[in-house]
GROMACS .gro file of N, CA, C and O in nm:
model
  296
    1UNK      N    1  -1.707   0.061  -0.769
    1UNK     CA    2  -1.614   0.129  -0.650
    1UNK      C    3  -1.652   0.253  -0.600
    1UNK      O    4  -1.707   0.315  -0.664
    2UNK      N    5  -1.604   0.245  -0.471
    2UNK     CA    6  -1.653   0.366  -0.395
    2UNK      C    7  -1.563   0.486  -0.397
    2UNK      O    8  -1.427   0.438  -0.403
    3UNK      N    9  -1.598   0.622  -0.387
    3UNK     CA   10  -1.507   0.726  -0.385
    3UNK      C   11  -1.468   0.760  -0.231
    3UNK      O   12  -1.600   0.725  -0.174
    4UNK      N   13  -1.377   0.801  -0.206
    4UNK     CA   14  -1.328   0.863  -0.053
    4UNK      C   15  -1.260   0.980  -0.060
    4UNK      O   16  -1.173   0.977  -0.167
    5UNK      N   17  -1.243   1.060   0.040
    5UNK     CA   18  -1.171   1.156   0.043
    5UNK      C   19  -1.038   1.160   0.183
    5UNK      O   20  -1.122   1.149   0.270
    6UNK      N   21  -0.943   1.152   0.102
    6UNK     CA   22  -0.844   1.188   0.213
    6UNK      C   23  -0.798   1.321   0.203
    6UNK      O   24  -0.782   1.403   0.131
    7UNK      N   25  -0.724   1.336   0.333
    7UNK     CA   26  -0.681   1.486   0.342
    7UNK      C   27  -0.519   1.471   0.388
    7UNK      O   28  -0.472   1.362   0.470
    8UNK      N   29  -0.439   1.545   0.321
    8UNK     CA   30  -0.314   1.526   0.334
    8UNK      C   31  -0.221   1.670   0.278
    8UNK      O   32  -0.307   1.772   0.208
    9UNK      N   33  -0.082   1.696   0.316
    9UNK     CA   34  -0.016   1.824   0.305
    9UNK      C   35   0.006   1.848   0.116
    9UNK      O   36   0.006   1.723   0.021
   10UNK      N   37  -0.006   1.928   0.125
   10UNK     CA   38  -0.034   1.955  -0.062
   10UNK      C   39   0.104   1.910  -0.152
   10UNK      O   40   0.100   1.872  -0.212
   11UNK      N   41   0.241   1.940  -0.064
   11UNK     CA   42   0.370   1.906  -0.087
   11UNK      C   43   0.357   1.770  -0.074
   11UNK      O   44   0.452   1.707  -0.175
   12UNK      N   45   0.318   1.687  -0.020
   12UNK     CA   46   0.328   1.530  -0.014
   12UNK      C   47   0.268   1.466  -0.124
   12UNK      O   48   0.292   1.369  -0.170
   13UNK      N   49   0.124   1.533  -0.151
   13UNK     CA   50   0.022   1.496  -0.224
   13UNK      C   51   0.070   1.513  -0.383
   13UNK      O   52   0.107   1.424  -0.485
   14UNK      N   53   0.171   1.643  -0.388
   14UNK     CA   54   0.244   1.655  -0.523
   14UNK      C   55   0.355   1.567  -0.556
   14UNK      O   56   0.366   1.523  -0.659
   15UNK      N   57   0.397   1.509  -0.433
   15UNK     CA   58   0.541   1.442  -0.454
   15UNK      C   59   0.498   1.307  -0.477
   15UNK      O   60   0.585   1.235  -0.562
   16UNK      N   61   0.364   1.300  -0.406
   16UNK     CA   62   0.353   1.145  -0.418
   16UNK      C   63   0.293   1.114  -0.586
   16UNK      O   64   0.348   1.028  -0.657
   17UNK      N   65   0.224   1.241  -0.629
   17UNK     CA   66   0.190   1.188  -0.787
   17UNK      C   67   0.298   1.240  -0.881
   17UNK      O   68   0.307   1.111  -0.969
   18UNK      N   69   0.420   1.296  -0.872
   18UNK     CA   70   0.524   1.275  -0.929
   18UNK      C   71   0.574   1.154  -0.936
   18UNK      O   72   0.620   1.066  -1.067
   19UNK      N   73   0.615   1.082  -0.785
   19UNK     CA   74   0.667   0.953  -0.821
   19UNK      C   75   0.568   0.847  -0.885
   19UNK      O   76   0.625   0.779  -0.957
   20UNK      N   77   0.438   0.889  -0.873
   20UNK     CA   78   0.346   0.784  -0.934
   20UNK      C   79   0.360   0.787  -1.065
   20UNK      O   80   0.386   0.680  -1.142
   21UNK      N   81   0.370   0.909  -1.136
   21UNK     CA   82   0.384   0.939  -1.276
   21UNK      C   83   0.533   0.872  -1.341
   21UNK      O   84   0.520   0.830  -1.466
   22UNK      N   85   0.621   0.888  -1.240
   22UNK     CA   86   0.760   0.843  -1.270
   22UNK      C   87   0.761   0.698  -1.294
   22UNK      O   88   0.817   0.604  -1.335
   23UNK      N   89   0.653   0.615  -1.240
   23UNK     CA   90   0.667   0.447  -1.212
   23UNK      C   91   0.514   0.445  -1.343
   23UNK      O   92   0.485   0.314  -1.309
   24UNK      N   93   0.474   0.529  -1.361
   24UNK     CA   94   0.387   0.508  -1.478
   24UNK      C   95   0.265   0.457  -1.409
   24UNK      O   96   0.207   0.350  -1.509
   25UNK      N   97   0.240   0.515  -1.329
   25UNK     CA   98   0.114   0.473  -1.255
   25UNK      C   99   0.007   0.603  -1.227
   25UNK      O  100   0.064   0.726  -1.247
   26UNK      N  101  -0.062   0.582  -1.142
   26UNK     CA  102  -0.126   0.677  -1.127
   26UNK      C  103  -0.144   0.693  -0.911
   26UNK      O  104  -0.103   0.573  -0.862
   27UNK      N  105  -0.129   0.817  -0.828
   27UNK     CA  106  -0.194   0.817  -0.743
   27UNK      C  107  -0.298   0.751  -0.660
   27UNK      O  108  -0.277   0.644  -0.575
   28UNK      N  109  -0.390   0.726  -0.733
   28UNK     CA  110  -0.474   0.659  -0.707
   28UNK      C  111  -0.495   0.480  -0.709
   28UNK      O  112  -0.515   0.427  -0.627
   29UNK      N  113  -0.404   0.455  -0.821
   29UNK     CA  114  -0.340   0.330  -0.820
   29UNK      C  115  -0.306   0.271  -0.728
   29UNK      O  116  -0.310   0.172  -0.654
   30UNK      N  117  -0.203   0.348  -0.673
   30UNK     CA  118  -0.095   0.308  -0.570
   30UNK      C  119  -0.181   0.317  -0.445
   30UNK      O  120  -0.131   0.243  -0.352
   31UNK      N  121  -0.240   0.429  -0.417
   31UNK     CA  122  -0.364   0.415  -0.299
   31UNK      C  123  -0.439   0.267  -0.286
   31UNK      O  124  -0.408   0.205  -0.184
   32UNK      N  125  -0.491   0.203  -0.366
   32UNK     CA  126  -0.534   0.100  -0.413
   32UNK      C  127  -0.458  -0.025  -0.352
   32UNK      O  128  -0.509  -0.104  -0.291
   33UNK      N  129  -0.361  -0.026  -0.402
   33UNK     CA  130  -0.256  -0.140  -0.389
   33UNK      C  131  -0.211  -0.107  -0.225
   33UNK      O  132  -0.201  -0.212  -0.161
   34UNK      N  133  -0.179  -0.017  -0.189
   34UNK     CA  134  -0.160  -0.004  -0.042
   34UNK      C  135  -0.291  -0.030   0.053
   34UNK      O  136  -0.248  -0.137   0.125
   35UNK      N  137  -0.400  -0.007  -0.012
   35UNK     CA  138  -0.517  -0.043   0.080
   35UNK      C  139  -0.556  -0.225   0.060
   35UNK      O  140  -0.563  -0.246   0.209
   36UNK      N  141  -0.497  -0.283  -0.014
   36UNK     CA  142  -0.494  -0.415  -0.048
   36UNK      C  143  -0.400  -0.458   0.024
   36UNK      O  144  -0.416  -0.549   0.120
   37UNK      N  145  -0.256  -0.405   0.021
   37UNK     CA  146  -0.149  -0.479   0.099
   37UNK      C  147  -0.212  -0.414   0.279
   37UNK      O  148  -0.151  -0.553   0.339
   38UNK      N  149  -0.240  -0.346   0.307
   38UNK     CA  150  -0.254  -0.324   0.402
   38UNK      C  151  -0.404  -0.422   0.493
   38UNK      O  152  -0.369  -0.465   0.618
   39UNK      N  153  -0.480  -0.432   0.413
   39UNK     CA  154  -0.576  -0.519   0.453
   39UNK      C  155  -0.509  -0.675   0.457
   39UNK      O  156  -0.518  -0.752   0.560
   40UNK      N  157  -0.466  -0.710   0.335
   40UNK     CA  158  -0.387  -0.855   0.382
   40UNK      C  159  -0.295  -0.878   0.471
   40UNK      O  160  -0.267  -1.005   0.539
   41UNK      N  161  -0.192  -0.746   0.537
   41UNK     CA  162  -0.103  -0.802   0.628
   41UNK      C  163  -0.189  -0.857   0.738
   41UNK      O  164  -0.126  -0.960   0.840
   42UNK      N  165  -0.319  -0.769   0.772
   42UNK     CA  166  -0.347  -0.823   0.888
   42UNK      C  167  -0.431  -0.978   0.872
   42UNK      O  168  -0.417  -1.074   0.974
   43UNK      N  169  -0.470  -1.025   0.790
   43UNK     CA  170  -0.514  -1.134   0.747
   43UNK      C  171  -0.403  -1.249   0.750
   43UNK      O  172  -0.420  -1.352   0.809
   44UNK      N  173  -0.310  -1.216   0.693
   44UNK     CA  174  -0.164  -1.285   0.683
   44UNK      C  175  -0.109  -1.321   0.840
   44UNK      O  176  -0.098  -1.408   0.891
   45UNK      N  177  -0.107  -1.184   0.929
   45UNK     CA  178  -0.101  -1.236   1.067
   45UNK      C  179  -0.196  -1.338   1.135
   45UNK      O  180  -0.171  -1.406   1.228
   46UNK      N  181  -0.317  -1.300   1.130
   46UNK     CA  182  -0.423  -1.407   1.163
   46UNK      C  183  -0.388  -1.547   1.154
   46UNK      O  184  -0.420  -1.600   1.220
   47UNK      N  185  -0.357  -1.573   1.000
   47UNK     CA  186  -0.365  -1.707   0.925
   47UNK      C  187  -0.210  -1.760   1.050
   47UNK      O  188  -0.239  -1.840   1.043
   48UNK      N  189  -0.121  -1.672   1.011
   48UNK     CA  190   0.007  -1.729   1.091
   48UNK      C  191  -0.017  -1.755   1.226
   48UNK      O  192   0.048  -1.873   1.296
   49UNK      N  193  -0.091  -1.663   1.306
   49UNK     CA  194  -0.092  -1.717   1.453
   49UNK      C  195  -0.195  -1.819   1.441
   49UNK      O  196  -0.173  -1.868   1.564
   50UNK      N  197  -0.298  -1.843   1.364
   50UNK     CA  198  -0.362  -1.977   1.369
   50UNK      C  199  -0.287  -2.081   1.374
   50UNK      O  200  -0.310  -2.193   1.444
   51UNK      N  201  -0.220  -2.093   1.281
   51UNK     CA  202  -0.096  -2.200   1.249
   51UNK      C  203  -0.030  -2.223   1.363
   51UNK      O  204   0.043  -2.379   1.442
   52UNK      N  205   0.028  -2.126   1.466
   52UNK     CA  206   0.115  -2.132   1.578
   52UNK      C  207   0.040  -2.194   1.668
   52UNK      O  208   0.102  -2.287   1.758
   53UNK      N  209  -0.081  -2.139   1.699
   53UNK     CA  210  -0.196  -2.211   1.765
   53UNK      C  211  -0.201  -2.353   1.766
   53UNK      O  212  -0.208  -2.446   1.839
   54UNK      N  213  -0.227  -2.410   1.653
   54UNK     CA  214  -0.213  -2.518   1.608
   54UNK      C  215  -0.124  -2.623   1.634
   54UNK      O  216  -0.122  -2.716   1.683
   55UNK      N  217  -0.009  -2.544   1.598
   55UNK     CA  218   0.132  -2.615   1.583
   55UNK      C  219   0.154  -2.665   1.745
   55UNK      O  220   0.211  -2.750   1.782
   56UNK      N  221   0.112  -2.545   1.831
   56UNK     CA  222   0.134  -2.567   1.968
   56UNK      C  223   0.062  -2.716   2.059
   56UNK      O  224   0.135  -2.751   2.140
   57UNK      N  225  -0.021  -2.722   1.992
   57UNK     CA  226  -0.092  -2.839   2.042
   57UNK      C  227  -0.027  -2.960   2.011
   57UNK      O  228  -0.064  -3.086   2.052
   58UNK      N  229   0.054  -2.974   1.885
   58UNK     CA  230   0.088  -3.108   1.844
   58UNK      C  231   0.240  -3.122   1.879
   58UNK      O  232   0.246  -3.235   1.884
   59UNK      N  233   0.293  -3.053   1.900
   59UNK     CA  234   0.437  -3.035   1.923
   59UNK      C  235   0.480  -3.075   2.038
   59UNK      O  236   0.431  -2.998   2.152
   60UNK      N  237   0.556  -3.166   2.128
   60UNK     CA  238   0.603  -3.237   2.235
   60UNK      C  239   0.747  -3.209   2.254
   60UNK      O  240   0.832  -3.293   2.175
   61UNK      N  241   0.757  -3.176   2.366
   61UNK     CA  242   0.926  -3.168   2.405
   61UNK      C  243   0.952  -3.260   2.485
   61UNK      O  244   1.101  -3.279   2.547
   62UNK      N  245   0.867  -3.321   2.569
   62UNK     CA  246   0.888  -3.393   2.683
   62UNK      C  247   0.920  -3.284   2.768
   62UNK      O  248   0.988  -3.395   2.909
   63UNK      N  249   0.899  -3.181   2.811
   63UNK     CA  250   0.910  -3.101   2.897
   63UNK      C  251   1.063  -3.056   2.884
   63UNK      O  252   1.105  -2.974   2.993
   64UNK      N  253   1.139  -3.090   2.767
   64UNK     CA  254   1.287  -3.046   2.779
   64UNK      C  255   1.332  -2.895   2.707
   64UNK      O  256   1.227  -2.893   2.646
   65UNK      N  257   1.397  -2.850   2.777
   65UNK     CA  258   1.437  -2.719   2.751
   65UNK      C  259   1.531  -2.724   2.615
   65UNK      O  260   1.629  -2.789   2.665
   66UNK      N  261   1.546  -2.680   2.543
   66UNK     CA  262   1.623  -2.657   2.425
   66UNK      C  263   1.745  -2.551   2.458
   66UNK      O  264   1.676  -2.402   2.490
   67UNK      N  265   1.867  -2.559   2.412
   67UNK     CA  266   1.937  -2.463   2.465
   67UNK      C  267   1.948  -2.341   2.319
   67UNK      O  268   1.872  -2.391   2.212
   68UNK      N  269   1.994  -2.258   2.346
   68UNK     CA  270   1.995  -2.156   2.229
   68UNK      C  271   2.052  -2.187   2.073
   68UNK      O  272   2.000  -2.205   1.964
   69UNK      N  273   2.174  -2.258   2.092
   69UNK     CA  274   2.250  -2.297   2.005
   69UNK      C  275   2.152  -2.437   1.944
   69UNK      O  276   2.161  -2.464   1.820
   70UNK      N  277   2.084  -2.526   2.008
   70UNK     CA  278   2.013  -2.608   1.967
   70UNK      C  279   1.884  -2.571   1.869
   70UNK      O  280   1.845  -2.637   1.751
   71UNK      N  281   1.820  -2.468   1.954
   71UNK     CA  282   1.719  -2.388   1.857
   71UNK      C  283   1.739  -2.352   1.725
   71UNK      O  284   1.676  -2.324   1.644
   72UNK      N  285   1.867  -2.334   1.682
   72UNK     CA  286   1.927  -2.240   1.601
   72UNK      C  287   2.013  -2.339   1.500
   72UNK      O  288   2.046  -2.303   1.388
   73UNK      N  289   2.031  -2.448   1.537
   73UNK     CA  290   2.063  -2.551   1.462
   73UNK      C  291   2.004  -2.569   1.294
   73UNK      O  292   1.866  -2.523   1.325
   74UNK      N  293   2.072  -2.608   1.205
   74UNK     CA  294   2.014  -2.606   1.076
   74UNK      C  295   2.038  -2.737   1.023
   74UNK      O  296   2.149  -2.792   1.061
   0.00000   0.00000   0.00000
């Protein structure tokens, strides 16, 4: 595991540490979770966009435009 150095306001760091303690974890562990989520968000977005592009080539409406009500029908 690689160490990094971050800078933040002292009061913010202490408040974050207090919250982490209350959640029975550490600020370091919370940062690792945040970093993993941060990276996964981009990957999920890219996957979703790839699926949309794939479906765009497969869905045919014959040029028909749907009304708002039709698109929201369940």
